[in-house]
Amino acid sequence: MDSYRRPDPDALLAQVREEEPLVHKGRLKIFLGASPGVGKTYSMLEKARAKRADGIDVVVGIVETHGREETHRLVDGLELLPRHTTEYHNARIDEFDLDAALARRPALLLVDELAHTNAPGSRHAKRWQDVEELLASGIDVYTTLNVQHIESLNDVVAQITGVTVRETLPDSVLDSAEEVELVDVTADVLLQRLREGKVYVPEVAARALDQFFRKGNLIALRELALRRTAERVDAQMRGYRRTRGIQDTWPAGERLLVCVAPGPAGARVVRAARRLASRLGADWIAAHVETPGFAAVSEKDRESLNESLRLAEQLGARTVVLSGQNLAEEILAHARASNVTKIVVGKPARARWQDRIRGSLLDALARGSEDIDVYAISGEAAESAGGRPIRRPIATGQYVGAVLVILAVTIINMVLRDLIQTVDIAMIYLLAVVIASSRYAQAPSLIASVLSIALFDFCFVPPYFTFSVSDANYTLTFGVMLVVSILVSRLTARIRLQAEAAREREQRTAALYGMSRELAGARSEEAAAGIADRHVGRTFDGQAVILLPDAEGQLTPVGASPATHLDDKERGVARWVLDHGQIAGQGTSTLPAATGLYIPLISSGTTVGVIGAWPTDPKRFQDPIQRQLLETFADQAAVALERAMLAAKNQQTQVEVEAERLRTSLLSSLSHDLRTPLAGIEGAASRLLDPASLTADSSQDLAQTILEESRRMTRLVANLLDMIRVETGALQVQKEWQPLEEVIGVALIRLDERLREHPVTVHLPADLPLVPIDAVLMEQVFVNLLDNAIKYTPAGKALEIGAVAKAGAVVVEVSDRGPGIPIGEEERIFDKFHRVSPGPVSGIGLGLTICRGIVKAHGGRIWAGNRIDGGAVFHILIPLSGPPSLMPVETEMSHDV
């Protein structure tokens, strides 16, 4: 039975915060396989049919059977969503219809081939993005995935198979899945399926056997799939134990933890642990605990500790530096959190009586380990995790200061001897010892303790000025004073060391917090790199630079820091780090001749860049704590850079999708709107070529048709050119103060012929001020609005134009008597290529978009609504910026056209 303990409240709170956004999300199950043909789709369909038998609403979004009859039979009987057809390069592509799936909203949706790339013009570039939108809407999804499509394994798969997989998805998609089911068969079974035509058609299968589907490739891919699944299961097990507060070790697999201490024997313990881990085939961790007493460790032993930890890294261990008060408690806590099954520790070489007084790490581990095995390795010369406290030389001034404190108190007591009792004098001496302990090291404090007792006896205990004691009761007083003084001095010294350690931890935490807070607001790679460069350089007293691969794959410095240390040699080291994803450079065993230390920026299993650091003190990064802090900085920078890269990539994808959508809409509109006038012109012109069959009136009608259709094409091309100017920012506004009625009058003249069937009423107040506008552009706005009103207003119905002056602006209204604007379409009608349905088919939906662009360029605003008595009304707000108008309009303009 599991041993449950009270879970950590902070861990529970963190879990609640992580799971809160998932409450309303759908559940994702991935059927993972080593390669095509292992039966992922078949297994997914089997599970889906079982769910449907249980009463679950199951719908097939998209499933690729690849001509496999047995797979096709499993699809029969399940509801299938129709596919969305997209035209691309004169080819019709059938894709998964995301909108249809969201509208249908089944309880469970089957979406095959998670890493698939969608056709251009789709809402998302990748199918896994479609799945994320489905999950966000609360729909459960079953999907399939091959291990070669996982981004972090892309390079490994290419090295094994010689094939670079282009369709990949981030590791985070796999990690976020609620369940991953491994679908596995042996390489021989898969090859037999391939030969029998159960994977590909015979022609494709023959090529596959000679290329990707070699037996060695399949075995390697199978191992990758098994390992990736095992890693996920292990992470799930650790998460389960953490959230349930399970402290006992579950020995599902062997994992070692070796305790590394300062001193030359630490390397011997590391090597012994490596041999044991190799025999067991286990992962292993090298841990060092930084206690308050670590501040007293000599520089030589610190260097030996750094060498031992570097050796552990070279031998394949994961190194950690812990902080705490008690060595055994910290080691056991980390061992349980990491599900360690065996702890390796060196045998202490000090005398047994010292172990009885100070305690033994080995004994504490053995008693507290419960179901964790503890191995003691011979050769350790000190405590195996915290290091022996080798005292550094204490300045003579500290001894002098401690003696002076006691002498000063003695003089004070001599002055007060006749006024206070002997016991009060003893208390004052204890106070002096506390003062000395708080200011000086432990040895001067002990000197102060002994000296205080000696002077108390010599000066204040009868007979005076001798060390003789007439009253035996004072012997007990001296003993109590000595013990209390020693305890106070030791406790004070320990508190001082703890305060120093806490101050160092606080500085590290503050540095990490400051960097993470700034990185949270970074929106570009340059901003994130600049923040990381600045914080790393300031924290480690040196210079740092982030290198990211450019379009050609060359490492380029990014950020504000000058790359003064980067020559060809240093760039070569950075390139090696990027390619291998391992730390290298100064202070490491890899390319140690480099002047800087280079750390890979890894996020989601992918190396996105490299950070190089050059501290003022070259030995700075030999300290494992400093190295660990720098690696933490690198992890934060990597996450921020990946977030910025994904944001940029998403923006680029959206731009490409929007451009493709624009291109499709434009071609669709042009194919209709240009074809119609061209057909009219062509028909009229062909009739004119046969004058024998024409009368004078019919020739006149045909010429009029050609003229009208030509003007229609001219307006269409003009709208396209105006739209290009608006979209590219090439629209230049030349404002001049002028009366509004002139601009409206010119627009009415331009549309005179089209307005024959629509009377126009213009009402402009006499006191309407001059407006700062570009007359040509604003004239186009009124032409487009009136042209739009003509399309939607029945013949004989009037159009109205009015204006009113408001505080700092003039508002113009253009109204019609058409069907009005449907509810919810008030803003969308200004979008490109958007046309209200039902409505006239002429036009490509750019007129109102151009109006909005021109009005916005004037600093104004345009919006639409419906009239109470029927019809639509468009409002244009023109700000009166600049000097006030001095030219009044003398008469009110009101007439019918």
CSV table of N, CA and C in Angstrom, one decimal, residues 48-58 107-108:
chain,number,residue,atom,x,y,z
A,48,ALA,N,-12.3,4.2,-31.2
A,48,ALA,CA,-13.4,5.1,-31.5
A,48,ALA,C,-14.7,4.3,-31.6
A,49,ARG,N,-14.7,3.1,-32.3
A,49,ARG,CA,-15.9,2.3,-32.4
A,49,ARG,C,-16.3,1.8,-31.0
A,50,ALA,N,-15.4,1.5,-30.2
A,50,ALA,CA,-15.7,1.1,-28.8
A,50,ALA,C,-16.4,2.2,-28.0
A,51,LYS,N,-15.9,3.4,-28.2
A,51,LYS,CA,-16.5,4.6,-27.6
A,51,LYS,C,-17.9,4.8,-28.1
A,52,ARG,N,-18.1,4.6,-29.4
A,52,ARG,CA,-19.5,4.8,-30.0
A,52,ARG,C,-20.4,3.7,-29.4
A,53,ALA,N,-19.9,2.5,-29.2
A,53,ALA,CA,-20.7,1.5,-28.6
A,53,ALA,C,-21.1,1.8,-27.2
A,54,ASP,N,-20.3,2.6,-26.5
A,54,ASP,CA,-20.7,3.1,-25.2
A,54,ASP,C,-21.6,4.3,-25.2
A,55,GLY,N,-22.1,4.7,-26.3
A,55,GLY,CA,-23.0,5.9,-26.4
A,55,GLY,C,-22.3,7.2,-26.6
A,56,ILE,N,-21.0,7.2,-26.9
A,56,ILE,CA,-20.3,8.5,-27.1
A,56,ILE,C,-20.6,9.0,-28.6
A,57,ASP,N,-20.8,10.3,-28.7
A,57,ASP,CA,-21.0,10.9,-30.1
A,57,ASP,C,-19.6,11.0,-30.8
A,58,VAL,N,-19.4,10.1,-31.7
A,58,VAL,CA,-18.1,10.0,-32.4
A,58,VAL,C,-18.3,10.4,-33.8
A,107,ALA,N,-18.8,14.9,-29.4
A,107,ALA,CA,-18.1,14.6,-28.1
A,107,ALA,C,-16.6,14.2,-28.4
A,108,LEU,N,-16.5,13.4,-29.5
A,108,LEU,CA,-15.1,12.9,-29.8
A,108,LEU,C,-15.0,13.0,-31.3
